[in-house]
JSON list of C-alpha atoms in Angstrom, two decimals:
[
{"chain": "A", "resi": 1, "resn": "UNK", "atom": "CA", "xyz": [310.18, -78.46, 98.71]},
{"chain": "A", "resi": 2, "resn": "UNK", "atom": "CA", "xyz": [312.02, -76.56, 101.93]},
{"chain": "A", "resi": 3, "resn": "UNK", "atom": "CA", "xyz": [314.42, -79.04, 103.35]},
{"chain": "A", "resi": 4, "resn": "UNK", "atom": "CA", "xyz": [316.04, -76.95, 106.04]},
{"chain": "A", "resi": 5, "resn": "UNK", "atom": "CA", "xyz": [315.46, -76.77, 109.61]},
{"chain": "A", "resi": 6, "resn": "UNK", "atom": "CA", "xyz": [312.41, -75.17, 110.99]},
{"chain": "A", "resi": 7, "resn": "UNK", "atom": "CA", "xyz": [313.71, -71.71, 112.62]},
{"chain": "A", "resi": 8, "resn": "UNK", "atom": "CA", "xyz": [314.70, -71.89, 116.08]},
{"chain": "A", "resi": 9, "resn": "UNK", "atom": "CA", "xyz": [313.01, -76.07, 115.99]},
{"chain": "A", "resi": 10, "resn": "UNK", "atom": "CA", "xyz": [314.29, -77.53, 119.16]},
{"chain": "A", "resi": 11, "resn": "UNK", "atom": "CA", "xyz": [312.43, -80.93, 121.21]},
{"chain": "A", "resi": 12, "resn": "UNK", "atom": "CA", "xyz": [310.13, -79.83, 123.57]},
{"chain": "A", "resi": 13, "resn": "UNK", "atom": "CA", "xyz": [308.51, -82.66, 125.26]},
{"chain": "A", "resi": 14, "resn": "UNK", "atom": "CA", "xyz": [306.70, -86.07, 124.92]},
{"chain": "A", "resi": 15, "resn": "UNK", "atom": "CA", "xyz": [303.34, -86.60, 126.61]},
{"chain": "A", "resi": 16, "resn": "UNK", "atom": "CA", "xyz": [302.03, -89.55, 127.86]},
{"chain": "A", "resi": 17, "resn": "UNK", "atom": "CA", "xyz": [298.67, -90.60, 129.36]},
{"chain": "A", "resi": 18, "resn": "UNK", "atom": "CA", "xyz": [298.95, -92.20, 132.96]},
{"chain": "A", "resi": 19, "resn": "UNK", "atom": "CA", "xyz": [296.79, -94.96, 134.02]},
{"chain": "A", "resi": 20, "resn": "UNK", "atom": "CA", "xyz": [297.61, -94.03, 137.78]},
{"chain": "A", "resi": 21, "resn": "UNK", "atom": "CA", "xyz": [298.61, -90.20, 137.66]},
{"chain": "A", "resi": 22, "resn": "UNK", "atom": "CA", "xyz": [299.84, -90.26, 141.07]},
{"chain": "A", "resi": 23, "resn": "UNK", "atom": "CA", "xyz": [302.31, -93.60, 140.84]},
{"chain": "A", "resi": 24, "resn": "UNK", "atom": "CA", "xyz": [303.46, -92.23, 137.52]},
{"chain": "A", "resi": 25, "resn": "UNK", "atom": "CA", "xyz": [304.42, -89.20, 139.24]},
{"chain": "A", "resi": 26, "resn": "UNK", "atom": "CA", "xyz": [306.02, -90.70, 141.79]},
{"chain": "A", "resi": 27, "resn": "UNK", "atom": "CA", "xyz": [308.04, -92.97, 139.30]},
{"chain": "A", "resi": 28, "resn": "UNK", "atom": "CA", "xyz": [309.22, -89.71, 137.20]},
{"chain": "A", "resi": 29, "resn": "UNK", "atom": "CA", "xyz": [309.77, -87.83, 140.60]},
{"chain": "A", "resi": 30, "resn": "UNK", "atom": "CA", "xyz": [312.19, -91.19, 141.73]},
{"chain": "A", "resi": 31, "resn": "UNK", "atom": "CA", "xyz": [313.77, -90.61, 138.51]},
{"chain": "A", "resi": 32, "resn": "UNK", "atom": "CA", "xyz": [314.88, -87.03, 138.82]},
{"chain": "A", "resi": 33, "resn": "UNK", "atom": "CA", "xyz": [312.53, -85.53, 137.50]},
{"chain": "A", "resi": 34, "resn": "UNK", "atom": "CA", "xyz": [310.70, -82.12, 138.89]},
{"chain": "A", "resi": 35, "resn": "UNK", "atom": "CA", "xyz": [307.26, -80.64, 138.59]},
{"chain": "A", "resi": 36, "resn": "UNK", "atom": "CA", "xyz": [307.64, -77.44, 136.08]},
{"chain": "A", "resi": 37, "resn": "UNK", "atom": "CA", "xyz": [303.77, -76.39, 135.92]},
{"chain": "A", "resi": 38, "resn": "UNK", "atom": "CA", "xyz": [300.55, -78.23, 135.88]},
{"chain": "A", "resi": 39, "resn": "UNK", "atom": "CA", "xyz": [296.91, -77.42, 134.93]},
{"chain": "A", "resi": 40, "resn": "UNK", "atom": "CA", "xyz": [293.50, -79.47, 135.45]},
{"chain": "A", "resi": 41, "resn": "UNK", "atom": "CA", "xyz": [291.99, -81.33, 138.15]},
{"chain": "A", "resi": 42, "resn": "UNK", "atom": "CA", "xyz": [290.67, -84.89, 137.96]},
{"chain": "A", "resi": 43, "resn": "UNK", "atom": "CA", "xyz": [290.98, -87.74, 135.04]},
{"chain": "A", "resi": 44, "resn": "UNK", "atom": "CA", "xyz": [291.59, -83.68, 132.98]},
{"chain": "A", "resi": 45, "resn": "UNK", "atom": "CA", "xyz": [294.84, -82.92, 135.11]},
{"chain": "A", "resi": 46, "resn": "UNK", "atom": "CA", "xyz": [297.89, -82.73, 132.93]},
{"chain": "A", "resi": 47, "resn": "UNK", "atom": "CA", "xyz": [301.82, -81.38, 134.60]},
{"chain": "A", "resi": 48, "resn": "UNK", "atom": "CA", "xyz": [305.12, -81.05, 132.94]},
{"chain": "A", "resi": 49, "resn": "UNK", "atom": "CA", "xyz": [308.10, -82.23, 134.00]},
{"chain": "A", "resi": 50, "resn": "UNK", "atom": "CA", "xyz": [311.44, -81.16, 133.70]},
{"chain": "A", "resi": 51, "resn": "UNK", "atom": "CA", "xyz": [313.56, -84.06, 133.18]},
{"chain": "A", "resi": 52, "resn": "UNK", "atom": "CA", "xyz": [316.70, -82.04, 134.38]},
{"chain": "A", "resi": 53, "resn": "UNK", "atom": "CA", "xyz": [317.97, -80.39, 131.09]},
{"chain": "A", "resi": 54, "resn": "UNK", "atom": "CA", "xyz": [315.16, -77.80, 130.84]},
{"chain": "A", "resi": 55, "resn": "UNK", "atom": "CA", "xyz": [313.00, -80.59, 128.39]},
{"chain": "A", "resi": 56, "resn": "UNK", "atom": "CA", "xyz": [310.14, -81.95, 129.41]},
{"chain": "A", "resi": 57, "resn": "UNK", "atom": "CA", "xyz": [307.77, -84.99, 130.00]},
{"chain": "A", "resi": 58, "resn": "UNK", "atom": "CA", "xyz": [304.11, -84.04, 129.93]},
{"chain": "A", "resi": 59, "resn": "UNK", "atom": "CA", "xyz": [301.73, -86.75, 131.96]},
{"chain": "A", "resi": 60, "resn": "UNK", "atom": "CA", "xyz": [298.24, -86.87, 131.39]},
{"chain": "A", "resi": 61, "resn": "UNK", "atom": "CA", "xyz": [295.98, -88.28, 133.98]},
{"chain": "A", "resi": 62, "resn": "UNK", "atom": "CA", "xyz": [293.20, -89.42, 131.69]},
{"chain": "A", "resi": 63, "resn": "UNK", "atom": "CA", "xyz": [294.83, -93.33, 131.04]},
{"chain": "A", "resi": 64, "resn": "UNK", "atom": "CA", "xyz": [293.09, -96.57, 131.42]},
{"chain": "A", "resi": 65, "resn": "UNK", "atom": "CA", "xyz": [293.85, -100.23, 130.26]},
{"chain": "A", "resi": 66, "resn": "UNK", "atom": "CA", "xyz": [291.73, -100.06, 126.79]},
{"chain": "A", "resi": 67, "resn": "UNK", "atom": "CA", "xyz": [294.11, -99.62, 124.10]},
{"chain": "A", "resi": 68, "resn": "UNK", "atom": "CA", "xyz": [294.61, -96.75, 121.79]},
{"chain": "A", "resi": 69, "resn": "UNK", "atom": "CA", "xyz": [296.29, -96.87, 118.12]},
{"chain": "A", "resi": 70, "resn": "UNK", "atom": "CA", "xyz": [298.76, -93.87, 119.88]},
{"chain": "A", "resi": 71, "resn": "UNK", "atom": "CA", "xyz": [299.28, -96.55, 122.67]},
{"chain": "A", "resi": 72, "resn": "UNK", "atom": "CA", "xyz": [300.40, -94.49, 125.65]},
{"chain": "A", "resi": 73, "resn": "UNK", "atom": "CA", "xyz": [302.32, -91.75, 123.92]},
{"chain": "A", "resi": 74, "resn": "UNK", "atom": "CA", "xyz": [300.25, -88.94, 123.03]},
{"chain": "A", "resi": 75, "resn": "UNK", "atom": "CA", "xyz": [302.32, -86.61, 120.44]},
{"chain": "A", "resi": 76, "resn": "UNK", "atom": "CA", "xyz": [305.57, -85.34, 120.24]},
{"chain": "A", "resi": 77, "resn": "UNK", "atom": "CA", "xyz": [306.29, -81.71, 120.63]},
{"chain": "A", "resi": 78, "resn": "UNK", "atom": "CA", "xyz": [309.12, -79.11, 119.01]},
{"chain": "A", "resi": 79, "resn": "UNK", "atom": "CA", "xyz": [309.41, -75.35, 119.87]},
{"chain": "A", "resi": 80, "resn": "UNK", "atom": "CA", "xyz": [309.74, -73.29, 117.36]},
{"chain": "A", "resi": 81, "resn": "UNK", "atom": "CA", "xyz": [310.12, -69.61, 116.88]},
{"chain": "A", "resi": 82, "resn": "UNK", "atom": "CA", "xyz": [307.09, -69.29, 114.78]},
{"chain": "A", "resi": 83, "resn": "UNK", "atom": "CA", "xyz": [303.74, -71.76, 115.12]},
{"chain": "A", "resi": 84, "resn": "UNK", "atom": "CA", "xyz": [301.93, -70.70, 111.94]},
{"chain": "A", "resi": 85, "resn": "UNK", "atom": "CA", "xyz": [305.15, -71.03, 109.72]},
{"chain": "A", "resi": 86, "resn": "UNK", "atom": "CA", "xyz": [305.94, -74.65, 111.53]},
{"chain": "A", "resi": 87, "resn": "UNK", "atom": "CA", "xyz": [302.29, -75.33, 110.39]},
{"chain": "A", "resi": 88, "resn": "UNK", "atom": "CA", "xyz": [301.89, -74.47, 107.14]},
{"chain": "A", "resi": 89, "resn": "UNK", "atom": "CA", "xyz": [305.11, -76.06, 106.30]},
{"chain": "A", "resi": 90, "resn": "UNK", "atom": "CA", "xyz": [304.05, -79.06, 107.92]},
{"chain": "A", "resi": 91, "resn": "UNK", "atom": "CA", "xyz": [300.55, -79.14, 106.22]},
{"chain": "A", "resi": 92, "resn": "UNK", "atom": "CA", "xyz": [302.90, -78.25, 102.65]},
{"chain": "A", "resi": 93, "resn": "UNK", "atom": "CA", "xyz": [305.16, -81.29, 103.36]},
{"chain": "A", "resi": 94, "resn": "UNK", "atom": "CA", "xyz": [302.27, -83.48, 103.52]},
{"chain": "A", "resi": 95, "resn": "UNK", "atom": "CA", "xyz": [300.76, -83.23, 107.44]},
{"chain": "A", "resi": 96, "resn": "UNK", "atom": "CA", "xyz": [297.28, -83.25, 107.83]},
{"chain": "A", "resi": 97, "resn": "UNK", "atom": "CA", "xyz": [295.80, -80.74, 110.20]},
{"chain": "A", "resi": 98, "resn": "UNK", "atom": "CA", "xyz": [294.40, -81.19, 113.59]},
{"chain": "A", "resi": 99, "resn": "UNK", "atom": "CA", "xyz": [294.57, -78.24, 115.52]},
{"chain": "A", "resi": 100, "resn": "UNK", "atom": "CA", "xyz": [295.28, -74.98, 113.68]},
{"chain": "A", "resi": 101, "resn": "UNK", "atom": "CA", "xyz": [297.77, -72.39, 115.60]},
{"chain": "A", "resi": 102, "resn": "UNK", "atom": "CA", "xyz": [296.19, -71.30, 118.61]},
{"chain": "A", "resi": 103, "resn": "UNK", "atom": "CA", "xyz": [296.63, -69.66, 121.83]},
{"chain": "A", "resi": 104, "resn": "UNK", "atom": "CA", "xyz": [296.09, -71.69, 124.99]},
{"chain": "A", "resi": 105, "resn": "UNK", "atom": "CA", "xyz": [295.93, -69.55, 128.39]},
{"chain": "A", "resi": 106, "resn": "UNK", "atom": "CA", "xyz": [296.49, -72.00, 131.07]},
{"chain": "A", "resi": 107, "resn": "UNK", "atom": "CA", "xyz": [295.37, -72.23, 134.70]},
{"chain": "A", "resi": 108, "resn": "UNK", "atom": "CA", "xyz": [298.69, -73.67, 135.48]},
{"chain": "A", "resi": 109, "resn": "UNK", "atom": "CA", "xyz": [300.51, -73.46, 139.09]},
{"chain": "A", "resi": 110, "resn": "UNK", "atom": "CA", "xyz": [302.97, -72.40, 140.53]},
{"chain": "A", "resi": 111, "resn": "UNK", "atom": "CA", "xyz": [302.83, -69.81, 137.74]},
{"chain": "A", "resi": 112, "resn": "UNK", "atom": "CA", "xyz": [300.50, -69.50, 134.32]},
{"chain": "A", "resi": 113, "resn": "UNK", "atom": "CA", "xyz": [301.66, -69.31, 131.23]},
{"chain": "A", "resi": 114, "resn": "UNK", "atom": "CA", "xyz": [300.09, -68.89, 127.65]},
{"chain": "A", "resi": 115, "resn": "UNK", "atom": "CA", "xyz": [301.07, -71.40, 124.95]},
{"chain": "A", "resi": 116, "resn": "UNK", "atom": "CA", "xyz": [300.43, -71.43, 121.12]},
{"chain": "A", "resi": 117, "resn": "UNK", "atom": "CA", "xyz": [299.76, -74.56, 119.52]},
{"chain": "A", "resi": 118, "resn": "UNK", "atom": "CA", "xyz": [299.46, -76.23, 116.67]},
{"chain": "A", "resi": 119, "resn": "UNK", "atom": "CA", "xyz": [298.81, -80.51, 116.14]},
{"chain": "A", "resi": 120, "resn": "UNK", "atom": "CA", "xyz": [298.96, -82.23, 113.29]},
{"chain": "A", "resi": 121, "resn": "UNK", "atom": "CA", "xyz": [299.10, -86.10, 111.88]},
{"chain": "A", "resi": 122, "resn": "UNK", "atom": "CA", "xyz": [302.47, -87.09, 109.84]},
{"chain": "A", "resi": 123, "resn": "UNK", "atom": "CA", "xyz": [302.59, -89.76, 107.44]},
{"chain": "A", "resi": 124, "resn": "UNK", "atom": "CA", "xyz": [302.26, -92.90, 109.76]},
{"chain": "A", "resi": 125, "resn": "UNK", "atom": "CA", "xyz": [298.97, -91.46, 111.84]},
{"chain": "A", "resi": 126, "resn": "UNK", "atom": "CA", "xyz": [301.51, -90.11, 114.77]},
{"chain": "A", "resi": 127, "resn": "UNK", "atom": "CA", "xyz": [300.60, -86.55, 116.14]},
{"chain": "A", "resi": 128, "resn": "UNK", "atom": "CA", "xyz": [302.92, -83.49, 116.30]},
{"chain": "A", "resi": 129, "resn": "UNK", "atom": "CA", "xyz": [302.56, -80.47, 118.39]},
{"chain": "A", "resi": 130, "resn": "UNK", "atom": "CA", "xyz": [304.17, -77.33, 117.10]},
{"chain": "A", "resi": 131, "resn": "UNK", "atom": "CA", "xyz": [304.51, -74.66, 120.15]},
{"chain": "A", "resi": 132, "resn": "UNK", "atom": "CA", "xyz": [305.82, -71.66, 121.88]},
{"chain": "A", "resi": 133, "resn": "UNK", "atom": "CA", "xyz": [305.23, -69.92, 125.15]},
{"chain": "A", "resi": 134, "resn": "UNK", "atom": "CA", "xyz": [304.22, -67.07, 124.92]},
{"chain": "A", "resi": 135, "resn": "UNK", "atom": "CA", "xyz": [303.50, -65.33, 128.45]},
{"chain": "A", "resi": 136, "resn": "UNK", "atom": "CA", "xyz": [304.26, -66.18, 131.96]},
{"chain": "A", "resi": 137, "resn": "UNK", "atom": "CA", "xyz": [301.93, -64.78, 134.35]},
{"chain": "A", "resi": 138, "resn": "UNK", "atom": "CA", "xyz": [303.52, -64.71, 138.28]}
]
């Protein structure tokens, strides 16, 4: 089995789901951190934040006080050069699949941008996003 790195693998972001969007905003925003893009309206509205290094925090807006096995954290995400070969490799080392690569166009503002993902579940039930942008759109 291929031990080495993932090409160009680099953390992307963390994404958790918000019982209050707005006051979780505001706490991130009191913390430094700035609104990169965002996409959705409603309980289905989702931003990234830039946490001031150019990674990010996603927030979902879809939270509530029932519990979920994931808890609040949704996945864990890595760039990579290369979705499908982060996927396979994943699904090879023992992953099983959720989401097979594909492209995501996003209604996002200030700008839209095109992502490709990939999900899948590691050993211990958690879920991993591999992803690139692809596009921005101005």
């Amino acid at each position: 089995m291929d031990t080495s790195p993932i090409k160009g693998i680099r953390y992307a972001h963390a994404a958790i789901v918000a019982k209050d969007f707005e006051r979780s905003l505001a706490f991130y925003r009191a913390l430094g951190f700035t609104p990169y893009v965002s996409w959705g309206e409603g309980t289905k509205k989702i931003m990234l934040l830039d946490i001031g290094n150019g990674e990010k925090l996603e927030l979902f807006a879809k939270g509530s006080d029932e519990y979920s096995p994931m808890g609040k954290w949704l996945h864990v995400a890595f760039a990579v050069e290369n979705v499908e070969a982060a996927y396979e490799r994943a699904l090879a080392a023992g992953a099983k699949s959720l989401i097979p690569p594909k492209d995501m166009p996003l209604e996002s503002e200030p700008f839209r941008i095109t992502l490709q993902v990939a999900f899948v579940e590691g050993p211990d039930g958690e879920q991993i996003e591999f992803c690139k942008q692809k596009t921005y759109g101005f």
